[in-house]
């Protein structure tokens, strides 16, 4: 019976000794199987150098968890041998089913890591009756081994974006290989010094191969890219430009119009309460919201002008020939200046200084949908964990979520 149990368990190098079975309710809330594993006489390998070592330095007993058998938790009492290796000194014996300092078998650790890909740590810990910290440590170690150092060779087009780590204006930056849709690097912060380690990791040869970088209009991103990748073209992301337009132009015009309508309380209330109605994508508006937006724009010429020019600005990213895009830009700029809306004129003048970053989209059509998908997936990962306190673990989860395409 004990030999059969040892063969089924796959505990190479050990034989089963005493076996205890405890039903749920008698010794605790869960049914458990306790198995004592005794070491066989066999050649033992050093976990440091991998060579066979004959001399044993000492031996200690350790409780180890294994995969459950039906409704029974499996607890192993293992004699762990420390070898007297002439090359490495005292080293724990190397086993193919148990890591040197682990308290769970390799197959249990693999099952935990697989389940962590689809479930929060809390639920995985409850399923296996393990501590939350144990599950997190298993998953983090598995991701570290599976992902390894980021593979940066061959990257020619990049996408850079920031995302919120947690409340209190804590941000991180993600860098993506646009062609292979793979996260290359994630780091804390969004300033020049924060993203510089990525370019140092990329190296001079890797930086020289970068042809285009898609980003928002962040000065820190742009300055650092121009410093390390002088051959790369800056491509401004449509989503972020339109988002900035919404906050700097449409919302500012809305506030100015609300202040102008102080004598008309009903009209002022309508304009003041229309912030998110104006900022939302019109495709996402349905029924009453769409009717309210139409009535608001029909009744207010300034808001109508700012709103229409926002849609026309989006059209610049549809062109594939730079000459056509430049003519469309000149037309848009002329209409913006003639609108006599101070926020719109100011935004247009600032954008004119960065026109190259818009026109470069004709040569490098780096789509915004990929960035939006990354940000949405990051939010899902964060929600599943109810937030992350270990940033390094969080960044590994992000890299695992975007392994890229061959």
mmCIF file of N, CA, C and O in Angstrom, residues 103-199:
data_model
loop_
_atom_site.group_PDB
_atom_site.id
_atom_site.type_symbol
_atom_site.label_atom_id
_atom_site.label_comp_id
_atom_site.label_asym_id
_atom_site.label_seq_id
_atom_site.Cartn_x
_atom_site.Cartn_y
_atom_site.Cartn_z
ATOM 1 N N UNK A 103 7.486 25.115 0.552
ATOM 2 C CA UNK A 103 6.571 24.419 1.453
ATOM 3 C C UNK A 103 5.384 23.841 0.707
ATOM 4 O O UNK A 103 4.435 23.368 1.322
ATOM 5 N N UNK A 104 5.440 23.910 -0.625
ATOM 6 C CA UNK A 104 4.437 23.265 -1.481
ATOM 7 C C UNK A 104 5.178 22.567 -2.614
ATOM 8 O O UNK A 104 6.256 23.009 -3.035
ATOM 9 N N UNK A 105 4.608 21.470 -3.116
ATOM 10 C CA UNK A 105 5.241 20.744 -4.206
ATOM 11 C C UNK A 105 5.137 21.545 -5.499
ATOM 12 O O UNK A 105 4.309 22.450 -5.626
ATOM 13 N N UNK A 106 5.962 21.166 -6.461
ATOM 14 C CA UNK A 106 5.970 21.891 -7.734
ATOM 15 C C UNK A 106 4.622 21.800 -8.441
ATOM 16 O O UNK A 106 4.168 22.758 -9.048
ATOM 17 N N UNK A 107 3.976 20.633 -8.377
ATOM 18 C CA UNK A 107 2.707 20.503 -9.094
ATOM 19 C C UNK A 107 1.602 21.305 -8.442
ATOM 20 O O UNK A 107 0.720 21.832 -9.125
ATOM 21 N N UNK A 108 1.638 21.450 -7.102
ATOM 22 C CA UNK A 108 0.660 22.316 -6.451
ATOM 23 C C UNK A 108 0.941 23.772 -6.817
ATOM 24 O O UNK A 108 0.001 24.542 -7.084
ATOM 25 N N UNK A 109 2.209 24.145 -6.851
ATOM 26 C CA UNK A 109 2.557 25.515 -7.230
ATOM 27 C C UNK A 109 2.113 25.815 -8.658
ATOM 28 O O UNK A 109 1.606 26.908 -8.950
ATOM 29 N N UNK A 110 2.273 24.859 -9.573
ATOM 30 C CA UNK A 110 1.844 25.069 -10.957
ATOM 31 C C UNK A 110 0.327 25.215 -11.045
ATOM 32 O O UNK A 110 -0.187 26.041 -11.816
ATOM 33 N N UNK A 111 -0.406 24.426 -10.270
ATOM 34 C CA UNK A 111 -1.867 24.535 -10.271
ATOM 35 C C UNK A 111 -2.314 25.884 -9.727
ATOM 36 O O UNK A 111 -3.244 26.501 -10.247
ATOM 37 N N UNK A 112 -1.655 26.348 -8.680
ATOM 38 C CA UNK A 112 -1.970 27.659 -8.107
ATOM 39 C C UNK A 112 -1.700 28.753 -9.131
ATOM 40 O O UNK A 112 -2.516 29.662 -9.330
ATOM 41 N N UNK A 113 -0.555 28.683 -9.804
ATOM 42 C CA UNK A 113 -0.198 29.718 -10.794
ATOM 43 C C UNK A 113 -1.177 29.721 -11.964
ATOM 44 O O UNK A 113 -1.556 30.795 -12.454
ATOM 45 N N UNK A 114 -1.603 28.553 -12.427
ATOM 46 C CA UNK A 114 -2.574 28.497 -13.528
ATOM 47 C C UNK A 114 -3.902 29.122 -13.124
ATOM 48 O O UNK A 114 -4.525 29.846 -13.897
ATOM 49 N N UNK A 115 -4.337 28.851 -11.898
ATOM 50 C CA UNK A 115 -5.614 29.390 -11.446
ATOM 51 C C UNK A 115 -5.524 30.900 -11.225
ATOM 52 O O UNK A 115 -6.514 31.620 -11.403
ATOM 53 N N UNK A 116 -4.332 31.401 -10.863
ATOM 54 C CA UNK A 116 -4.152 32.843 -10.648
ATOM 55 C C UNK A 116 -4.278 33.637 -11.949
ATOM 56 O O UNK A 116 -4.426 34.857 -11.896
ATOM 57 N N UNK A 117 -4.218 32.964 -13.094
ATOM 58 C CA UNK A 117 -4.374 33.668 -14.369
ATOM 59 C C UNK A 117 -5.811 34.108 -14.600
ATOM 60 O O UNK A 117 -6.054 35.027 -15.378
ATOM 61 N N UNK A 118 -6.766 33.438 -13.942
ATOM 62 C CA UNK A 118 -8.178 33.733 -14.202
ATOM 63 C C UNK A 118 -8.950 34.150 -12.960
ATOM 64 O O UNK A 118 -10.081 34.625 -13.070
ATOM 65 N N UNK A 119 -8.369 33.971 -11.778
ATOM 66 C CA UNK A 119 -9.083 34.272 -10.537
ATOM 67 C C UNK A 119 -8.239 35.174 -9.641
ATOM 68 O O UNK A 119 -7.008 35.140 -9.706
ATOM 69 N N UNK A 120 -8.882 35.965 -8.780
ATOM 70 C CA UNK A 120 -8.131 36.758 -7.802
ATOM 71 C C UNK A 120 -7.416 35.853 -6.803
ATOM 72 O O UNK A 120 -7.813 34.712 -6.561
ATOM 73 N N UNK A 121 -6.359 36.399 -6.205
ATOM 74 C CA UNK A 121 -5.567 35.635 -5.242
ATOM 75 C C UNK A 121 -6.429 35.147 -4.076
ATOM 76 O O UNK A 121 -6.279 34.014 -3.597
ATOM 77 N N UNK A 122 -7.344 35.983 -3.624
ATOM 78 C CA UNK A 122 -8.179 35.621 -2.477
ATOM 79 C C UNK A 122 -8.954 34.341 -2.743
ATOM 80 O O UNK A 122 -9.020 33.443 -1.890
ATOM 81 N N UNK A 123 -9.549 34.216 -3.931
ATOM 82 C CA UNK A 123 -10.337 33.028 -4.257
ATOM 83 C C UNK A 123 -9.446 31.801 -4.429
ATOM 84 O O UNK A 123 -9.821 30.692 -4.049
ATOM 85 N N UNK A 124 -8.271 31.982 -5.016
ATOM 86 C CA UNK A 124 -7.340 30.860 -5.170
ATOM 87 C C UNK A 124 -6.884 30.363 -3.802
ATOM 88 O O UNK A 124 -6.810 29.148 -3.556
ATOM 89 N N UNK A 125 -6.593 31.289 -2.889
ATOM 90 C CA UNK A 125 -6.167 30.913 -1.538
ATOM 91 C C UNK A 125 -7.276 30.146 -0.813
ATOM 92 O O UNK A 125 -7.010 29.154 -0.120
ATOM 93 N N UNK A 126 -8.512 30.583 -0.981
ATOM 94 C CA UNK A 126 -9.628 29.887 -0.339
ATOM 95 C C UNK A 126 -9.833 28.501 -0.940
ATOM 96 O O UNK A 126 -10.160 27.551 -0.229
ATOM 97 N N UNK A 127 -9.628 28.355 -2.239
ATOM 98 C CA UNK A 127 -9.830 27.068 -2.895
ATOM 99 C C UNK A 127 -8.821 26.034 -2.407
ATOM 100 O O UNK A 127 -9.185 24.880 -2.129
ATOM 101 N N UNK A 128 -7.557 26.424 -2.301
ATOM 102 C CA UNK A 128 -6.507 25.492 -1.898
ATOM 103 C C UNK A 128 -6.244 25.512 -0.394
ATOM 104 O O UNK A 128 -5.392 24.766 0.087
ATOM 105 N N UNK A 129 -6.948 26.380 0.346
ATOM 106 C CA UNK A 129 -6.726 26.540 1.794
ATOM 107 C C UNK A 129 -5.277 26.901 2.089
ATOM 108 O O UNK A 129 -4.615 26.302 2.941
ATOM 109 N N UNK A 130 -4.790 27.874 1.321
ATOM 110 C CA UNK A 130 -3.445 28.412 1.530
ATOM 111 C C UNK A 130 -3.552 29.858 1.983
ATOM 112 O O UNK A 130 -4.568 30.522 1.770
ATOM 113 N N UNK A 131 -2.493 30.367 2.584
ATOM 114 C CA UNK A 131 -2.470 31.766 3.000
ATOM 115 C C UNK A 131 -2.351 32.661 1.769
ATOM 116 O O UNK A 131 -1.739 32.303 0.760
ATOM 117 N N UNK A 132 -2.947 33.854 1.841
ATOM 118 C CA UNK A 132 -2.918 34.803 0.730
ATOM 119 C C UNK A 132 -1.486 35.109 0.313
ATOM 120 O O UNK A 132 -1.166 35.142 -0.879
ATOM 121 N N UNK A 133 -0.600 35.327 1.285
ATOM 122 C CA UNK A 133 0.795 35.650 0.966
ATOM 123 C C UNK A 133 1.497 34.493 0.270
ATOM 124 O O UNK A 133 2.368 34.710 -0.590
ATOM 125 N N UNK A 134 1.135 33.255 0.632
ATOM 126 C CA UNK A 134 1.734 32.091 -0.008
ATOM 127 C C UNK A 134 1.350 32.017 -1.475
ATOM 128 O O UNK A 134 2.187 31.778 -2.345
ATOM 129 N N UNK A 135 0.061 32.240 -1.771
ATOM 130 C CA UNK A 135 -0.413 32.200 -3.154
ATOM 131 C C UNK A 135 0.248 33.305 -3.977
ATOM 132 O O UNK A 135 0.689 33.090 -5.111
ATOM 133 N N UNK A 136 0.329 34.493 -3.394
ATOM 134 C CA UNK A 136 0.958 35.610 -4.110
ATOM 135 C C UNK A 136 2.432 35.318 -4.403
ATOM 136 O O UNK A 136 2.923 35.576 -5.509
ATOM 137 N N UNK A 137 3.141 34.757 -3.426
ATOM 138 C CA UNK A 137 4.561 34.447 -3.619
ATOM 139 C C UNK A 137 4.738 33.381 -4.702
ATOM 140 O O UNK A 137 5.659 33.464 -5.524
ATOM 141 N N UNK A 138 3.853 32.380 -4.721
ATOM 142 C CA UNK A 138 3.926 31.329 -5.744
ATOM 143 C C UNK A 138 3.703 31.925 -7.127
ATOM 144 O O UNK A 138 4.450 31.658 -8.076
ATOM 145 N N UNK A 139 2.668 32.743 -7.256
ATOM 146 C CA UNK A 139 2.336 33.322 -8.556
ATOM 147 C C UNK A 139 3.442 34.270 -9.024
ATOM 148 O O UNK A 139 3.811 34.275 -10.204
ATOM 149 N N UNK A 140 3.976 35.065 -8.120
ATOM 150 C CA UNK A 140 5.037 36.006 -8.498
ATOM 151 C C UNK A 140 6.281 35.273 -8.967
ATOM 152 O O UNK A 140 6.893 35.641 -9.984
ATOM 153 N N UNK A 141 6.672 34.213 -8.244
ATOM 154 C CA UNK A 141 7.850 33.442 -8.635
ATOM 155 C C UNK A 141 7.622 32.754 -9.980
ATOM 156 O O UNK A 141 8.528 32.687 -10.819
ATOM 157 N N UNK A 142 6.402 32.245 -10.193
ATOM 158 C CA UNK A 142 6.081 31.591 -11.462
ATOM 159 C C UNK A 142 6.166 32.583 -12.628
ATOM 160 O O UNK A 142 6.738 32.271 -13.686
ATOM 161 N N UNK A 143 5.599 33.778 -12.447
ATOM 162 C CA UNK A 143 5.637 34.794 -13.501
ATOM 163 C C UNK A 143 7.067 35.232 -13.791
ATOM 164 O O UNK A 143 7.442 35.442 -14.952
ATOM 165 N N UNK A 144 7.855 35.363 -12.750
ATOM 166 C CA UNK A 144 9.247 35.787 -12.916
ATOM 167 C C UNK A 144 10.023 34.767 -13.753
ATOM 168 O O UNK A 144 10.811 35.130 -14.638
ATOM 169 N N UNK A 145 9.794 33.475 -13.479
ATOM 170 C CA UNK A 145 10.465 32.427 -14.251
ATOM 171 C C UNK A 145 9.922 32.353 -15.678
ATOM 172 O O UNK A 145 10.681 32.198 -16.634
ATOM 173 N N UNK A 146 8.607 32.461 -15.801
ATOM 174 C CA UNK A 146 7.971 32.304 -17.109
ATOM 175 C C UNK A 146 8.313 33.442 -18.057
ATOM 176 O O UNK A 146 8.586 33.232 -19.235
ATOM 177 N N UNK A 147 8.298 34.673 -17.545
ATOM 178 C CA UNK A 147 8.528 35.836 -18.400
ATOM 179 C C UNK A 147 10.010 36.106 -18.624
ATOM 180 O O UNK A 147 10.433 36.450 -19.728
ATOM 181 N N UNK A 148 10.798 35.969 -17.557
ATOM 182 C CA UNK A 148 12.206 36.273 -17.661
ATOM 183 C C UNK A 148 12.436 37.747 -17.951
ATOM 184 O O UNK A 148 11.512 38.571 -17.899
ATOM 185 N N UNK A 149 13.652 38.130 -18.304
ATOM 186 C CA UNK A 149 13.910 39.533 -18.660
ATOM 187 C C UNK A 149 13.197 39.876 -19.960
ATOM 188 O O UNK A 149 13.027 39.012 -20.833
ATOM 189 N N UNK A 150 12.750 41.120 -20.123
ATOM 190 C CA UNK A 150 12.032 41.500 -21.345
ATOM 191 C C UNK A 150 12.910 41.363 -22.581
ATOM 192 O O UNK A 150 14.087 41.709 -22.563
ATOM 193 N N UNK A 151 12.327 40.844 -23.649
ATOM 194 C CA UNK A 151 13.025 40.699 -24.923
ATOM 195 C C UNK A 151 12.821 41.976 -25.735
ATOM 196 O O UNK A 151 11.726 42.252 -26.227
ATOM 197 N N UNK A 152 13.866 42.767 -25.861
ATOM 198 C CA UNK A 152 13.771 44.070 -26.507
ATOM 199 C C UNK A 152 14.287 44.072 -27.935
ATOM 200 O O UNK A 152 14.089 45.048 -28.665
ATOM 201 N N UNK A 153 14.905 43.003 -28.361
ATOM 202 C CA UNK A 153 15.492 42.977 -29.710
ATOM 203 C C UNK A 153 14.396 42.996 -30.775
ATOM 204 O O UNK A 153 13.360 42.366 -30.626
ATOM 205 N N UNK A 154 14.648 43.734 -31.829
ATOM 206 C CA UNK A 154 13.732 43.750 -32.968
ATOM 207 C C UNK A 154 12.635 44.786 -32.896
ATOM 208 O O UNK A 154 11.881 44.955 -33.853
ATOM 209 N N UNK A 155 12.521 45.499 -31.795
ATOM 210 C CA UNK A 155 11.463 46.510 -31.668
ATOM 211 C C UNK A 155 11.805 47.729 -32.525
ATOM 212 O O UNK A 155 12.904 48.277 -32.435
ATOM 213 N N UNK A 156 10.853 48.155 -33.357
ATOM 214 C CA UNK A 156 11.058 49.318 -34.215
ATOM 215 C C UNK A 156 10.024 50.410 -33.979
ATOM 216 O O UNK A 156 10.303 51.581 -34.198
ATOM 217 N N UNK A 157 8.822 50.043 -33.577
ATOM 218 C CA UNK A 157 7.767 51.025 -33.286
ATOM 219 C C UNK A 157 7.259 50.774 -31.868
ATOM 220 O O UNK A 157 6.955 49.639 -31.504
ATOM 221 N N UNK A 158 7.175 51.843 -31.099
ATOM 222 C CA UNK A 158 6.787 51.740 -29.696
ATOM 223 C C UNK A 158 5.530 52.567 -29.427
ATOM 224 O O UNK A 158 5.238 53.527 -30.139
ATOM 225 N N UNK A 159 4.823 52.172 -28.388
ATOM 226 C CA UNK A 159 3.723 52.958 -27.838
ATOM 227 C C UNK A 159 4.013 53.181 -26.366
ATOM 228 O O UNK A 159 4.373 52.240 -25.650
ATOM 229 N N UNK A 160 3.885 54.425 -25.912
ATOM 230 C CA UNK A 160 4.139 54.765 -24.514
ATOM 231 C C UNK A 160 2.899 55.421 -23.932
ATOM 232 O O UNK A 160 2.267 56.272 -24.572
ATOM 233 N N UNK A 161 2.563 55.013 -22.710
ATOM 234 C CA UNK A 161 1.396 55.596 -22.060
ATOM 235 C C UNK A 161 1.572 55.501 -20.556
ATOM 236 O O UNK A 161 2.361 54.698 -20.048
ATOM 237 N N UNK A 162 0.826 56.306 -19.866
ATOM 238 C CA UNK A 162 0.829 56.277 -18.404
ATOM 239 C C UNK A 162 -0.506 55.733 -17.905
ATOM 240 O O UNK A 162 -1.510 55.779 -18.608
ATOM 241 N N UNK A 163 -0.503 55.214 -16.689
ATOM 242 C CA UNK A 163 -1.745 54.767 -16.056
ATOM 243 C C UNK A 163 -1.631 54.980 -14.556
ATOM 244 O O UNK A 163 -0.517 55.076 -14.003
ATOM 245 N N UNK A 164 -2.775 55.081 -13.910
ATOM 246 C CA UNK A 164 -2.805 55.350 -12.470
ATOM 247 C C UNK A 164 -2.524 54.070 -11.691
ATOM 248 O O UNK A 164 -3.171 53.046 -11.906
ATOM 249 N N UNK A 165 -1.536 54.137 -10.787
ATOM 250 C CA UNK A 165 -1.245 53.006 -9.921
ATOM 251 C C UNK A 165 -2.252 52.921 -8.782
ATOM 252 O O UNK A 165 -2.804 51.864 -8.492
ATOM 253 N N UNK A 166 -2.469 54.039 -8.155
ATOM 254 C CA UNK A 166 -3.412 54.102 -7.028
ATOM 255 C C UNK A 166 -3.768 55.568 -6.796
ATOM 256 O O UNK A 166 -3.250 56.453 -7.481
ATOM 257 N N UNK A 167 -4.636 55.814 -5.851
ATOM 258 C CA UNK A 167 -5.033 57.186 -5.563
ATOM 259 C C UNK A 167 -3.844 57.993 -5.044
ATOM 260 O O UNK A 167 -2.886 57.452 -4.514
ATOM 261 N N UNK A 168 -3.959 59.310 -5.175
ATOM 262 C CA UNK A 168 -2.880 60.173 -4.701
ATOM 263 C C UNK A 168 -1.902 60.525 -5.805
ATOM 264 O O UNK A 168 -0.731 60.800 -5.525
ATOM 265 N N UNK A 169 -2.364 60.514 -7.058
ATOM 266 C CA UNK A 169 -1.520 60.885 -8.200
ATOM 267 C C UNK A 169 -0.259 60.030 -8.277
ATOM 268 O O UNK A 169 0.840 60.531 -8.520
ATOM 269 N N UNK A 170 -0.422 58.722 -8.064
ATOM 270 C CA UNK A 170 0.678 57.775 -8.254
ATOM 271 C C UNK A 170 0.505 57.122 -9.622
ATOM 272 O O UNK A 170 -0.513 56.491 -9.889
ATOM 273 N N UNK A 171 1.511 57.289 -10.491
ATOM 274 C CA UNK A 171 1.396 56.818 -11.864
ATOM 275 C C UNK A 171 2.535 55.873 -12.214
ATOM 276 O O UNK A 171 3.573 55.824 -11.538
ATOM 277 N N UNK A 172 2.312 55.133 -13.291
ATOM 278 C CA UNK A 172 3.347 54.270 -13.856
ATOM 279 C C UNK A 172 3.295 54.419 -15.380
ATOM 280 O O UNK A 172 2.317 54.912 -15.932
ATOM 281 N N UNK A 173 4.368 53.992 -16.042
ATOM 282 C CA UNK A 173 4.481 54.089 -17.494
ATOM 283 C C UNK A 173 4.628 52.699 -18.087
ATOM 284 O O UNK A 173 5.366 51.862 -17.548
ATOM 285 N N UNK A 174 3.921 52.462 -19.181
ATOM 286 C CA UNK A 174 4.015 51.183 -19.888
ATOM 287 C C UNK A 174 4.530 51.453 -21.296
ATOM 288 O O UNK A 174 4.128 52.421 -21.953
ATOM 289 N N UNK A 175 5.467 50.612 -21.757
ATOM 290 C CA UNK A 175 6.033 50.720 -23.100
ATOM 291 C C UNK A 175 5.702 49.430 -23.845
ATOM 292 O O UNK A 175 5.959 48.328 -23.348
ATOM 293 N N UNK A 176 5.151 49.593 -25.047
ATOM 294 C CA UNK A 176 4.649 48.457 -25.816
ATOM 295 C C UNK A 176 5.322 48.392 -27.179
ATOM 296 O O UNK A 176 5.564 49.427 -27.807
ATOM 297 N N UNK A 177 5.647 47.190 -27.620
ATOM 298 C CA UNK A 177 6.089 46.967 -28.988
ATOM 299 C C UNK A 177 4.826 46.963 -29.857
ATOM 300 O O UNK A 177 4.025 46.026 -29.807
ATOM 301 N N UNK A 178 4.630 48.010 -30.650
ATOM 302 C CA UNK A 178 3.378 48.170 -31.392
ATOM 303 C C UNK A 178 3.180 47.070 -32.427
ATOM 304 O O UNK A 178 2.054 46.639 -32.666
ATOM 305 N N UNK A 179 4.249 46.617 -33.056
ATOM 306 C CA UNK A 179 4.118 45.609 -34.120
ATOM 307 C C UNK A 179 3.731 44.253 -33.557
ATOM 308 O O UNK A 179 2.876 43.559 -34.105
ATOM 309 N N UNK A 180 4.359 43.872 -32.435
ATOM 310 C CA UNK A 180 4.094 42.544 -31.862
ATOM 311 C C UNK A 180 3.080 42.573 -30.725
ATOM 312 O O UNK A 180 2.790 41.543 -30.133
ATOM 313 N N UNK A 181 2.572 43.793 -30.405
ATOM 314 C CA UNK A 181 1.531 43.945 -29.371
ATOM 315 C C UNK A 181 1.967 43.300 -28.057
ATOM 316 O O UNK A 181 1.220 42.561 -27.416
ATOM 317 N N UNK A 182 3.185 43.619 -27.654
ATOM 318 C CA UNK A 182 3.762 43.011 -26.456
ATOM 319 C C UNK A 182 4.296 44.101 -25.538
ATOM 320 O O UNK A 182 4.963 45.036 -25.988
ATOM 321 N N UNK A 183 3.968 43.980 -24.266
ATOM 322 C CA UNK A 183 4.496 44.914 -23.276
ATOM 323 C C UNK A 183 5.974 44.623 -23.059
ATOM 324 O O UNK A 183 6.354 43.497 -22.714
ATOM 325 N N UNK A 184 6.798 45.627 -23.283
ATOM 326 C CA UNK A 184 8.243 45.470 -23.126
ATOM 327 C C UNK A 184 8.720 45.858 -21.741
ATOM 328 O O UNK A 184 9.652 45.241 -21.206
ATOM 329 N N UNK A 185 8.082 46.861 -21.160
ATOM 330 C CA UNK A 185 8.606 47.418 -19.911
ATOM 331 C C UNK A 185 7.511 48.165 -19.179
ATOM 332 O O UNK A 185 6.661 48.808 -19.806
ATOM 333 N N UNK A 186 7.514 48.065 -17.854
ATOM 334 C CA UNK A 186 6.602 48.831 -17.012
ATOM 335 C C UNK A 186 7.427 49.382 -15.851
ATOM 336 O O UNK A 186 8.232 48.654 -15.252
ATOM 337 N N UNK A 187 7.251 50.668 -15.557
ATOM 338 C CA UNK A 187 8.021 51.280 -14.470
ATOM 339 C C UNK A 187 7.221 52.330 -13.734
ATOM 340 O O UNK A 187 6.254 52.890 -14.267
ATOM 341 N N UNK A 188 7.612 52.590 -12.521
ATOM 342 C CA UNK A 188 6.945 53.595 -11.705
ATOM 343 C C UNK A 188 7.237 54.992 -12.235
ATOM 344 O O UNK A 188 8.333 55.272 -12.716
ATOM 345 N N UNK A 189 6.225 55.875 -12.110
ATOM 346 C CA UNK A 189 6.398 57.270 -12.463
ATOM 347 C C UNK A 189 6.135 57.547 -13.937
ATOM 348 O O UNK A 189 5.974 56.633 -14.749
ATOM 349 N N UNK A 190 6.114 58.842 -14.274
ATOM 350 C CA UNK A 190 5.875 59.252 -15.658
ATOM 351 C C UNK A 190 6.780 60.416 -16.071
ATOM 352 O O UNK A 190 6.552 61.061 -17.086
ATOM 353 N N UNK A 191 7.798 60.707 -15.284
ATOM 354 C CA UNK A 191 8.739 61.778 -15.609
ATOM 355 C C UNK A 191 9.906 61.266 -16.435
ATOM 356 O O UNK A 191 10.051 60.061 -16.695
ATOM 357 N N UNK A 192 10.771 62.174 -16.853
ATOM 358 C CA UNK A 192 11.914 61.801 -17.678
ATOM 359 C C UNK A 192 12.831 60.815 -16.964
ATOM 360 O O UNK A 192 13.249 59.808 -17.550
ATOM 361 N N UNK A 193 13.130 61.099 -15.700
ATOM 362 C CA UNK A 193 14.013 60.208 -14.954
ATOM 363 C C UNK A 193 13.377 58.842 -14.726
ATOM 364 O O UNK A 193 14.084 57.834 -14.622
ATOM 365 N N UNK A 194 12.047 58.798 -14.672
ATOM 366 C CA UNK A 194 11.342 57.540 -14.411
ATOM 367 C C UNK A 194 11.400 56.607 -15.612
ATOM 368 O O UNK A 194 11.475 55.371 -15.449
ATOM 369 N N UNK A 195 11.326 57.158 -16.832
ATOM 370 C CA UNK A 195 11.309 56.308 -18.025
ATOM 371 C C UNK A 195 12.700 56.088 -18.613
ATOM 372 O O UNK A 195 12.867 55.270 -19.510
ATOM 373 N N UNK A 196 13.698 56.787 -18.083
ATOM 374 C CA UNK A 196 15.056 56.652 -18.614
ATOM 375 C C UNK A 196 15.612 55.236 -18.491
ATOM 376 O O UNK A 196 16.334 54.774 -19.395
ATOM 377 N N UNK A 197 15.303 54.486 -17.405
ATOM 378 C CA UNK A 197 15.826 53.108 -17.318
ATOM 379 C C UNK A 197 15.444 52.226 -18.498
ATOM 380 O O UNK A 197 16.195 51.319 -18.858
ATOM 381 N N UNK A 198 14.282 52.484 -19.120
ATOM 382 C CA UNK A 198 13.910 51.673 -20.274
ATOM 383 C C UNK A 198 14.887 51.876 -21.419
ATOM 384 O O UNK A 198 15.335 50.906 -22.047
ATOM 385 N N UNK A 199 15.242 53.116 -21.711
ATOM 386 C CA UNK A 199 16.150 53.392 -22.818
ATOM 387 C C UNK A 199 17.564 52.892 -22.499
ATOM 388 O O UNK A 199 18.291 52.470 -23.399
#
